[in-house]
Coordinates of C-alpha atoms in Angstrom, one line a residue:
Chain A
M125 CA -9.8 -18.4 32.1
A126 CA -8.4 -15.7 30.1
I127 CA -4.5 -15.4 30.5
V128 CA -3.1 -12.0 31.6
K129 CA -2.9 -9.6 28.7
V130 CA 0.7 -8.7 28.8
C131 CA 1.1 -6.0 26.2
G132 CA 3.4 -3.5 24.5
L133 CA 3.4 -0.7 21.9
E134 CA 5.8 0.0 19.0
T135 CA 5.9 3.5 17.7
E136 CA 7.5 4.6 14.4
Y137 CA 8.1 8.3 14.5
G138 CA 8.2 10.7 11.4
I139 CA 11.6 12.4 11.1
V140 CA 13.0 15.3 9.1
V141 CA 16.2 17.3 9.3
R142 CA 16.2 20.9 8.5
G143 CA 19.2 23.0 7.6
V144 CA 21.5 20.3 6.3
D145 CA 21.3 17.5 3.7
S146 CA 20.5 14.3 5.4
N147 CA 18.5 11.2 4.7
P148 CA 16.1 9.7 7.2
V149 CA 18.2 6.5 8.0
T150 CA 21.2 8.6 8.8
A151 CA 19.1 11.1 10.8
S152 CA 17.5 8.3 12.7
S153 CA 20.9 6.7 13.5
L154 CA 22.1 10.1 14.6
L155 CA 19.1 10.6 16.9
I156 CA 19.5 7.2 18.6
N157 CA 23.3 7.2 18.7
S158 CA 23.2 10.7 20.3
Y159 CA 21.0 9.3 23.1
L160 CA 23.2 6.1 23.6
A161 CA 26.3 8.0 23.6
D162 CA 24.8 10.4 26.4
L163 CA 23.8 7.3 28.4
S164 CA 27.1 5.7 28.4
S165 CA 28.7 9.1 29.4
V166 CA 26.7 8.9 32.5
G167 CA 27.4 5.3 33.2
F168 CA 24.3 3.6 31.7
D169 CA 24.8 0.5 29.9
V170 CA 22.8 -0.5 26.9
E171 CA 23.0 -3.7 24.8
S172 CA 23.4 -2.4 21.3
E173 CA 24.5 -2.7 17.8
R174 CA 25.9 0.7 16.9
P175 CA 27.3 0.5 13.5
G176 CA 29.6 3.4 12.8
A177 CA 29.8 4.2 16.5
D178 CA 33.4 3.3 17.0
A179 CA 34.8 3.1 13.5
R180 CA 37.2 5.7 12.3
G181 CA 36.4 8.0 15.2
R182 CA 33.2 9.4 13.4
E183 CA 30.8 8.5 16.1
L184 CA 28.1 10.9 15.7
S185 CA 27.4 12.3 12.3
W186 CA 24.6 13.6 10.1
E187 CA 26.4 12.8 6.9
P188 CA 25.2 9.8 5.1
D189 CA 27.6 6.9 5.6
P190 CA 26.9 3.7 3.5
D191 CA 28.2 1.5 6.4
V192 CA 25.8 3.0 8.8
D193 CA 22.9 2.9 6.4
S194 CA 23.4 -0.9 5.8
L195 CA 23.6 -1.8 9.4
L196 CA 20.8 -0.2 11.6
V197 CA 21.2 0.9 15.1
N198 CA 19.4 -1.4 17.6
A199 CA 19.6 -0.9 21.4
M200 CA 18.0 -2.4 24.5
L201 CA 17.6 0.1 27.2
T202 CA 17.7 -0.3 30.9
N203 CA 14.0 0.3 31.1
G204 CA 13.5 -2.9 29.1
A205 CA 12.5 -1.1 25.8
R206 CA 14.0 -1.5 22.4
Y207 CA 15.1 1.7 20.6
Y208 CA 16.1 1.2 17.0
V209 CA 16.1 2.4 13.3
D210 CA 13.3 0.5 11.4
H211 CA 13.3 1.1 7.7
A212 CA 13.7 4.9 7.5
H213 CA 12.2 5.7 11.1
P214 CA 13.3 5.9 14.5
E215 CA 11.1 3.3 16.6
M216 CA 10.5 2.7 20.2
S217 CA 9.2 -0.6 21.4
I218 CA 8.2 -0.1 25.0
P219 CA 9.0 -3.0 27.5
E220 CA 6.2 -5.6 28.0
V221 CA 3.9 -4.4 30.6
A222 CA 1.0 -6.1 32.5
D223 CA -1.8 -3.5 32.0
A224 CA -2.8 -0.5 30.0
R225 CA -1.9 2.2 32.5
E226 CA 1.7 0.8 32.6
A227 CA 1.6 0.9 28.8
V228 CA 0.9 4.7 29.0
V229 CA 3.7 5.4 31.5
W230 CA 6.3 3.6 29.4
D231 CA 4.9 5.0 26.1
A232 CA 5.2 8.6 27.7
A233 CA 8.7 7.6 28.8
G234 CA 9.5 6.6 25.1
D235 CA 8.4 10.0 23.9
A236 CA 10.5 11.6 26.6
I237 CA 13.5 9.7 25.4
V238 CA 12.9 10.7 21.9
R239 CA 12.6 14.3 22.9
R240 CA 15.9 14.2 24.9
S241 CA 17.4 12.5 21.8
M242 CA 16.3 15.4 19.6
E243 CA 18.0 17.9 21.9
L244 CA 21.3 15.8 21.9
A245 CA 21.2 15.3 18.2
N246 CA 20.8 19.0 17.7
R247 CA 24.1 19.6 19.4
V248 CA 25.9 17.7 16.7
L249 CA 24.4 19.3 13.9
P250 CA 25.5 22.7 12.4
D251 CA 24.0 26.0 13.8
G252 CA 20.6 26.5 12.6
A253 CA 19.9 22.9 11.7
E254 CA 17.6 20.8 13.6
V255 CA 16.1 17.3 13.7
I256 CA 12.3 17.3 13.9
I257 CA 10.2 14.4 15.2
H258 CA 6.5 13.8 14.8
R259 CA 4.5 11.2 16.6
N260 CA 2.1 10.8 13.6
N261 CA 1.4 8.0 11.1
S262 CA 1.2 9.7 7.6
D263 CA 3.0 12.3 5.7
G264 CA -0.3 13.5 4.0
K265 CA 1.0 12.2 0.7
G266 CA 0.2 8.6 0.8
N267 CA 3.1 7.3 3.0
S268 CA 2.1 5.7 6.3
Y269 CA 4.1 4.3 9.3
G270 CA 2.7 2.6 12.3
C271 CA 2.0 2.5 15.9
H272 CA 1.7 -1.1 16.7
E273 CA 0.1 -2.8 19.8
N274 CA 1.0 -6.3 21.0
Y275 CA -1.2 -8.5 23.3
L276 CA -0.5 -11.9 24.7
V277 CA -3.1 -14.4 23.7
D278 CA -3.8 -18.0 24.7
R279 CA -2.6 -20.3 21.8
G280 CA -5.4 -22.6 22.7
V281 CA -8.1 -20.2 21.3
P282 CA -8.4 -20.9 17.6
F283 CA -7.1 -17.9 15.7
G284 CA -10.4 -17.7 13.6
L285 CA -12.3 -16.9 16.9
V286 CA -9.8 -14.1 17.7
V287 CA -10.3 -12.7 14.2
R288 CA -14.1 -12.7 14.4
G289 CA -14.2 -11.3 17.9
I290 CA -11.6 -8.5 17.6
T291 CA -12.4 -7.2 14.0
P292 CA -15.6 -5.3 15.1
H293 CA -13.6 -3.6 17.9
F294 CA -10.8 -2.6 15.5
V295 CA -13.3 -1.1 13.1
T296 CA -15.2 0.8 15.7
R297 CA -12.8 1.7 18.6
Q298 CA -11.4 4.5 16.3
V299 CA -14.4 6.7 17.6
F300 CA -12.4 7.3 20.7
A301 CA -8.9 6.1 19.5
G302 CA -8.6 8.1 16.2
A303 CA -5.9 10.7 16.1
G304 CA -7.7 12.8 13.4
K305 CA -6.4 13.8 10.0
V306 CA -7.0 16.9 7.7
G307 CA -7.9 15.5 4.3
S308 CA -7.9 12.0 2.7
E309 CA -5.1 9.9 1.2
R310 CA -7.5 7.4 -0.2
P311 CA -7.1 7.3 -4.1
G312 CA -10.3 8.6 -5.5
R313 CA -11.4 10.3 -2.3
T314 CA -10.5 14.1 -2.5
T315 CA -10.2 16.4 0.4
D316 CA -13.3 18.2 -0.9
E317 CA -15.3 15.0 -0.1
V318 CA -13.2 14.3 3.2
G319 CA -12.1 17.6 4.7
Y320 CA -11.4 16.0 8.0
Q321 CA -11.5 12.3 9.2
I322 CA -11.2 10.5 12.5
T323 CA -8.1 8.6 11.9
Q324 CA -4.5 8.8 10.4
R325 CA -4.5 5.2 9.2
A326 CA -8.0 4.1 7.9
D327 CA -7.2 5.2 4.4
F328 CA -4.3 2.6 4.2
F329 CA -6.3 -0.6 5.1
E330 CA -7.2 -3.0 2.2
E331 CA -7.7 -6.4 3.7
P332 CA -9.6 -7.9 6.6
V333 CA -6.9 -10.4 7.5
G334 CA -3.3 -10.8 6.3
L335 CA 0.4 -11.1 6.9
E336 CA 1.6 -8.0 5.2
T337 CA 2.2 -4.7 7.2
T338 CA 3.5 -2.3 4.5
V339 CA 1.3 -3.1 1.5
K340 CA -2.2 -4.3 1.4
R341 CA -2.4 -3.6 5.0
P342 CA -4.9 -5.9 6.9
I343 CA -7.2 -4.9 9.8
V344 CA -6.0 -8.2 11.6
N345 CA -2.4 -8.9 11.1
T346 CA -1.4 -12.6 11.2
R347 CA 2.3 -12.2 12.0
D348 CA 3.0 -15.2 14.3
E349 CA 6.2 -14.3 16.2
P350 CA 5.3 -14.7 19.9
H351 CA 8.7 -13.8 21.3
C352 CA 7.8 -16.3 24.1
D353 CA 6.7 -19.9 24.5
P354 CA 5.1 -20.6 21.2
E355 CA 3.2 -23.7 22.5
R356 CA 1.3 -21.6 25.0
Y357 CA 1.1 -18.2 23.6
R358 CA 0.4 -16.0 20.6
R359 CA 1.3 -12.4 20.4
L360 CA -1.4 -10.5 18.5
H361 CA 0.4 -7.9 16.6
V362 CA -2.1 -5.1 15.9
I363 CA -1.3 -2.7 13.1
V364 CA -4.6 -0.9 12.7
G365 CA -4.2 1.8 15.3
D366 CA -3.1 5.5 15.4
A367 CA -0.3 6.9 17.5
N368 CA -2.3 8.9 20.1
M369 CA -1.1 12.1 21.8
S370 CA -3.9 11.8 24.5
E371 CA -2.7 9.6 27.3
V372 CA -6.3 8.6 28.0
A373 CA -6.9 7.6 24.4
T374 CA -3.9 5.4 24.5
F375 CA -5.1 4.0 27.9
L376 CA -8.6 3.3 26.4
K377 CA -7.2 1.8 23.2
V378 CA -5.0 -0.7 25.1
A379 CA -7.5 -1.4 27.9
S380 CA -10.6 -1.9 25.7
T381 CA -8.6 -4.2 23.4
A382 CA -7.1 -6.2 26.3
I383 CA -10.6 -6.5 27.7
V384 CA -12.2 -7.7 24.4
L385 CA -9.4 -10.3 23.9
A386 CA -10.0 -11.6 27.4
M387 CA -13.7 -11.8 26.6
I388 CA -12.9 -13.9 23.6
E389 CA -10.8 -16.3 25.6
D390 CA -13.6 -16.5 28.2
D391 CA -16.2 -17.1 25.5
A392 CA -18.1 -14.0 26.7
M393 CA -18.5 -12.0 23.4
P394 CA -22.0 -10.6 22.6
A395 CA -23.7 -12.5 19.8
N396 CA -24.0 -10.9 16.3
T397 CA -21.2 -8.2 16.4
E398 CA -19.6 -9.4 13.2
L399 CA -19.4 -7.0 10.3
A400 CA -20.3 -7.8 6.8
D401 CA -17.5 -5.7 5.2
P402 CA -15.0 -4.4 7.7
V403 CA -12.6 -2.9 5.2
A404 CA -15.3 -0.7 3.7
D405 CA -16.6 0.1 7.2
I406 CA -13.3 1.2 8.6
R407 CA -13.0 3.9 6.0
R408 CA -16.7 4.8 6.2
V409 CA -16.5 5.3 9.8
S410 CA -13.2 7.3 9.7
H411 CA -14.6 9.6 7.0
D412 CA -17.6 10.7 8.9
P413 CA -16.6 12.7 12.0
S414 CA -20.4 13.3 12.6
L415 CA -20.5 9.8 13.8
R416 CA -23.7 9.0 11.9
A417 CA -22.2 6.5 9.4
T418 CA -23.3 3.0 9.9
V419 CA -21.7 -0.4 9.6
E420 CA -23.5 -3.4 8.3
M421 CA -23.6 -6.4 10.6
A422 CA -23.3 -9.8 9.3
D423 CA -27.0 -10.4 10.3
G424 CA -28.1 -7.5 8.0
R425 CA -28.6 -4.8 10.8
R426 CA -27.2 -1.4 10.1
V427 CA -25.8 0.4 13.3
R428 CA -23.5 3.3 14.1
A429 CA -19.9 2.5 15.1
I430 CA -20.6 3.8 18.5
E431 CA -23.5 1.4 19.0
V432 CA -21.1 -1.6 18.4
Q433 CA -18.9 0.0 21.1
W434 CA -21.9 0.3 23.5
E435 CA -22.6 -3.5 22.9
L436 CA -18.9 -4.4 23.5
L437 CA -18.9 -2.2 26.7
A438 CA -22.1 -3.9 28.0
A439 CA -20.6 -7.3 27.4
A440 CA -17.4 -6.2 29.1
T441 CA -19.2 -5.0 32.2
S442 CA -21.0 -8.4 32.6
W443 CA -17.7 -10.3 31.8
A444 CA -16.0 -8.3 34.6
Q445 CA -18.8 -9.2 37.0
R446 CA -18.3 -12.9 36.4
H447 CA -14.5 -13.0 35.8
G448 CA -13.1 -10.0 37.6
F449 CA -10.2 -7.9 36.2
D450 CA -7.3 -10.3 37.0
A451 CA -6.5 -10.6 33.2
V452 CA -6.3 -6.9 32.6
G453 CA -4.3 -5.5 35.5
G454 CA -6.6 -5.9 38.5
E455 CA -9.5 -4.2 40.0
E456 CA -8.1 -0.5 39.9
V457 CA -7.0 -0.5 36.4
G458 CA -10.0 -2.6 35.1
A459 CA -12.6 -0.4 36.8
L460 CA -11.0 2.7 35.6
A461 CA -11.0 1.4 32.1
L462 CA -14.7 0.6 32.2
R463 CA -15.5 4.1 33.6
E464 CA -13.4 5.9 31.1
W465 CA -15.0 3.9 28.3
E466 CA -18.5 4.6 29.3
Q467 CA -17.7 8.4 29.8
V468 CA -16.1 8.6 26.3
L469 CA -19.1 7.0 24.6
T470 CA -21.5 9.0 26.6
G471 CA -19.7 12.3 25.6
L472 CA -19.4 11.3 21.9
D473 CA -23.1 10.4 21.8
T474 CA -24.2 13.7 23.2
D475 CA -21.6 16.3 22.5
P476 CA -18.2 15.2 21.3
E477 CA -16.8 18.7 22.4
R478 CA -17.2 17.2 26.0
V479 CA -14.4 14.7 25.4
A480 CA -12.1 17.1 23.6
D481 CA -9.8 16.6 26.6
V482 CA -9.6 12.9 25.9
V483 CA -10.1 12.2 22.2
D484 CA -7.4 13.2 19.8
W485 CA -9.5 13.7 16.7
V486 CA -11.9 15.8 18.6
A487 CA -9.3 17.9 20.2
K488 CA -7.5 18.5 16.8
R489 CA -10.7 19.1 14.9
R490 CA -11.5 21.9 17.5
L491 CA -8.2 23.7 16.7
V492 CA -8.5 23.1 12.8
E493 CA -12.1 24.5 12.6
A494 CA -11.5 27.4 14.9
Y495 CA -8.3 28.4 13.0
A496 CA -10.0 28.0 9.7
A497 CA -12.9 30.2 10.8
R498 CA -10.5 32.9 12.0
H499 CA -8.4 33.0 9.0
D500 CA -11.0 32.0 6.5
L501 CA -9.3 28.9 5.2
R502 CA -10.8 26.4 2.9
P503 CA -11.1 22.8 4.2
G504 CA -7.7 20.9 3.7
S505 CA -5.6 24.0 3.0
A506 CA -2.0 23.8 3.6
R507 CA -2.1 25.8 6.9
L508 CA -4.8 23.5 8.2
R509 CA -2.6 20.5 7.4
A510 CA 0.2 22.3 9.2
I511 CA -1.9 22.4 12.3
D512 CA -2.6 18.7 11.9
M513 CA 1.1 18.0 11.6
Q514 CA 2.1 20.3 14.5
Y515 CA -0.4 18.7 16.8
H516 CA 2.0 15.7 16.7
D517 CA 5.3 17.7 16.8
L518 CA 7.4 16.6 19.7
R519 CA 9.3 19.7 20.1
P520 CA 7.8 21.2 23.2
Q521 CA 8.0 24.8 21.8
R522 CA 5.9 23.7 18.8
C523 CA 3.7 20.8 20.0
L524 CA 0.0 21.8 19.6
A525 CA -1.3 18.7 21.4
A526 CA 0.5 20.0 24.5
R527 CA -1.7 23.2 24.3
A528 CA -5.0 21.4 23.5
G529 CA -5.9 20.7 27.1
L530 CA -5.5 16.9 27.0
R531 CA -6.0 15.3 30.4
R532 CA -3.2 13.3 31.7
I533 CA -3.1 10.1 33.7
T534 CA 0.7 9.9 34.4
T535 CA 2.9 12.1 36.6
D536 CA 6.2 13.7 35.5
D537 CA 8.0 11.7 38.2
E538 CA 6.8 8.3 37.1
V539 CA 7.5 9.1 33.5
R540 CA 11.0 10.3 34.3
A541 CA 11.7 7.0 36.3
A542 CA 10.4 5.0 33.5
M543 CA 12.9 6.4 31.1
T544 CA 15.5 4.2 32.8
E545 CA 13.6 1.9 35.2
P546 CA 11.8 -1.3 33.8
P547 CA 8.3 -2.2 34.8
G548 CA 8.3 -4.6 37.8
S549 CA 5.3 -6.6 36.4
T550 CA 7.0 -8.6 33.6
R551 CA 10.2 -10.2 32.5
A552 CA 11.2 -6.7 31.2
Y553 CA 12.2 -6.1 34.9
F554 CA 14.9 -9.0 34.6
R555 CA 16.0 -7.6 31.2
G556 CA 16.3 -4.1 32.3
R557 CA 17.8 -4.6 35.7
C558 CA 20.4 -6.9 34.4
L559 CA 21.4 -4.2 31.8
S560 CA 21.5 -1.7 34.6
I561 CA 23.5 -3.7 37.1
F562 CA 25.5 -6.2 35.1
G563 CA 25.6 -4.5 31.7
D564 CA 29.3 -5.4 31.2
A565 CA 28.4 -9.0 31.2
V566 CA 25.5 -8.8 28.9
V567 CA 26.5 -10.0 25.4
A568 CA 22.9 -9.9 23.9
A569 CA 19.5 -8.9 25.1
N570 CA 16.4 -10.1 23.3
W571 CA 12.8 -10.1 24.1
D572 CA 12.8 -13.7 25.0
S573 CA 16.4 -14.4 26.1
M574 CA 19.6 -12.8 27.3
V575 CA 23.2 -14.0 26.9
F576 CA 25.9 -13.4 29.5
D577 CA 29.7 -13.5 29.4
V578 CA 30.6 -14.1 33.1
G579 CA 34.2 -14.1 32.4
S580 CA 35.1 -17.8 32.4
G581 CA 33.5 -20.7 30.5
P582 CA 31.2 -20.5 27.6
L583 CA 28.5 -17.8 27.1
R584 CA 25.5 -18.4 29.1
R585 CA 22.1 -18.1 27.6
V586 CA 19.1 -17.4 29.8
P587 CA 15.7 -18.2 28.1
M588 CA 12.8 -15.9 29.0
N589 CA 9.9 -17.8 27.6
E590 CA 7.4 -16.6 30.1
P591 CA 6.5 -13.1 30.0
L592 CA 5.3 -13.2 33.7
R593 CA 8.4 -14.7 35.0
G594 CA 11.5 -12.6 35.9
T595 CA 9.3 -9.9 37.6
E596 CA 10.4 -7.7 40.5
S597 CA 8.6 -9.9 43.1
M598 CA 10.4 -13.0 41.7
V599 CA 14.0 -11.8 40.9
G600 CA 14.3 -8.4 42.6
N601 CA 16.1 -9.5 45.7
V602 CA 18.3 -12.0 44.0
I603 CA 19.5 -9.4 41.5
D604 CA 20.0 -6.7 44.1
S605 CA 22.0 -9.1 46.3
S606 CA 24.2 -10.7 43.7
S607 CA 27.7 -9.3 43.4
S608 CA 28.3 -10.4 39.8
A609 CA 26.4 -11.8 36.7
G610 CA 28.1 -15.1 37.5
E611 CA 26.6 -15.3 41.1
L612 CA 23.3 -14.1 39.7
L613 CA 23.1 -16.9 37.2
R614 CA 24.3 -19.5 39.7
R615 CA 21.5 -18.5 42.0
I616 CA 18.6 -18.4 39.5
A617 CA 19.7 -21.7 38.1
G618 CA 19.8 -23.2 41.5
Chain B
M288 CA -6.9 24.6 28.4
S289 CA -7.1 26.5 31.7
E290 CA -7.9 25.0 35.0
S291 CA -11.3 26.6 35.1
M292 CA -12.3 24.7 32.0
H293 CA -11.1 21.3 33.5
E294 CA -13.0 22.1 36.7
Q295 CA -16.2 22.7 34.6
R296 CA -15.9 19.5 32.6
R297 CA -15.3 17.5 35.6
S298 CA -18.1 18.9 37.6
S299 CA -20.7 18.6 34.8
S300 CA -19.7 14.9 34.5
Q301 CA -20.1 14.0 38.2
D302 CA -23.5 12.7 39.3
E303 CA -23.4 14.5 42.7
A304 CA -22.1 17.8 41.6
T305 CA -21.8 20.1 44.5
E306 CA -20.8 23.1 42.5
V307 CA -23.5 25.3 41.0
E308 CA -23.1 25.1 37.2
P309 CA -22.7 28.4 35.6
P310 CA -25.4 29.6 33.2
E311 CA -24.9 28.2 29.8
S312 CA -24.3 31.6 28.2
T313 CA -21.3 32.3 30.7
R314 CA -19.8 29.0 29.9
A315 CA -20.2 29.5 26.1
E316 CA -18.4 32.9 26.5
E317 CA -15.6 31.4 28.6
L318 CA -15.1 28.7 26.1
R319 CA -14.9 31.2 23.3
D320 CA -12.5 33.3 25.1
E321 CA -10.4 30.3 25.8
L322 CA -10.2 29.1 22.2
D323 CA -9.4 32.7 21.1
E324 CA -6.4 32.7 23.6
L325 CA -5.4 29.3 22.1
L326 CA -5.6 30.5 18.6
D327 CA -3.4 33.5 19.4
E328 CA -0.9 31.1 20.8
I329 CA -1.1 28.8 17.6
D330 CA -0.4 31.9 15.6
E331 CA 2.7 32.4 17.6
V332 CA 4.0 28.8 17.5
L333 CA 2.9 27.7 14.1
E334 CA 6.0 27.1 11.7
T335 CA 6.7 30.5 10.0
N336 CA 6.7 28.6 6.7
A337 CA 4.0 26.3 7.4
E338 CA 2.8 25.8 4.0
E339 CA 6.4 25.1 2.7
F340 CA 7.0 22.6 5.6
V341 CA 3.8 20.7 4.8
R342 CA 4.7 20.5 1.2
S343 CA 8.2 19.3 1.7
Y344 CA 7.3 16.8 4.5
V345 CA 7.8 13.4 2.9
Q346 CA 8.3 10.1 4.8
K347 CA 9.2 6.8 3.7
G348 CA 6.5 4.2 4.4
G349 CA 7.4 2.1 7.5
E350 CA 6.4 -1.0 9.4

């Protein structure tokens, strides 16, 4: 039986500051520290390392500070997310969630937190200066940064089976999950040849399987760091995707991947979906928005990417009839996933314009092509690249995705709540609620443990090796009815 | 995208569509009008120095 596909998303945002000299590390620190300072001013606790936050009274600054640069900001929030500086980008890791719909809600909450951080950081900057955040994956000049996904996988399934089963999905899911890009960053492939492509990221993948994430990027990443019981689980760390602006695209990307992984665990994969040369295929598919490009199967057949997706969907449908949707969030979410999956493939197969309200690369292409026609612009011109970039701009007054007519599946209220509240469905509930209620006593909050100082005796470490323990139904009452961290720890130990 | 377009999309994808589909030519005109409005809006919100912004936009690699 497939295990529940607990999952998460990690988004690295593009960042620039206009109007003052700054570097991306300092700017990212300012962005996040501005948000954390505002939280504590309204009584929210976070568990954080905030280098530079209290030293010498220079809490918030855009000026490069060597101390700050060497010690990066890193905070756990009361919604169970981690908000931090990674390399030279602000990054949001949403809390662990139990299904794809929850992933979309906390992902949207992550964006809302980053937007709020922008507003707050701009108050610290001099007049006329501003920090600008893009939810994209490339600067158009050969530098890429990721939107990673994580899925809980049964350690008992040989990793080779996971690789074999998931690779065809990673190569072909881009037809609905690609975020679109003007031009090519593939050495030797000019924009004259590739005026527009399906993904932000396909140009950067060079290996079928590997450990790297910043060079020689692999389609399947082998990082083995489960952040939970390593005897029972793997965390499949997925680096091959784009950051989507479309909520439905994020939903489909996560839901379809969770379903395929559950099918692998249940030995329900269709036969003969293996690809002969996935690295060449992932680029060929991305570089052909007409969707006519074919991939070569290991058995010699040549089929279009979308046909591989139809095969996976057919297998998923019969898998669900036999096994139900327990592993992917239950009947409602699972049925919605299959319905959306079928609708998007039907739309792409007949007239992609029909799914311009769901598929980012289609929505973006519509803007790019219409704008090029109106202003008589060449493919790949700087103004078309600007439209590409501004599609991902998180400033509400500039964001083009917000104007493109994308269908939403979240409500403003649930997203606002998810900025401070954890999901009830995973251990993130315990982490977030403890930070919320007993934040003063929390010494350290990690994915798989928390450390408390209850005022007397040694520090107390609470291991959280099971992602599905510490949920609202398991610990909600005991947290709410404990008057101190000490009492809570006594009660959960007993 | 306006509500009307959402409505059209939805009804055309339903099996038991109860609304009468507008003739193709009307729909195409509506789509064109709507895209025109969107392009006007893009002209308004696009960065004034869009080309320069794109040229100077450099990120460090991440992950």
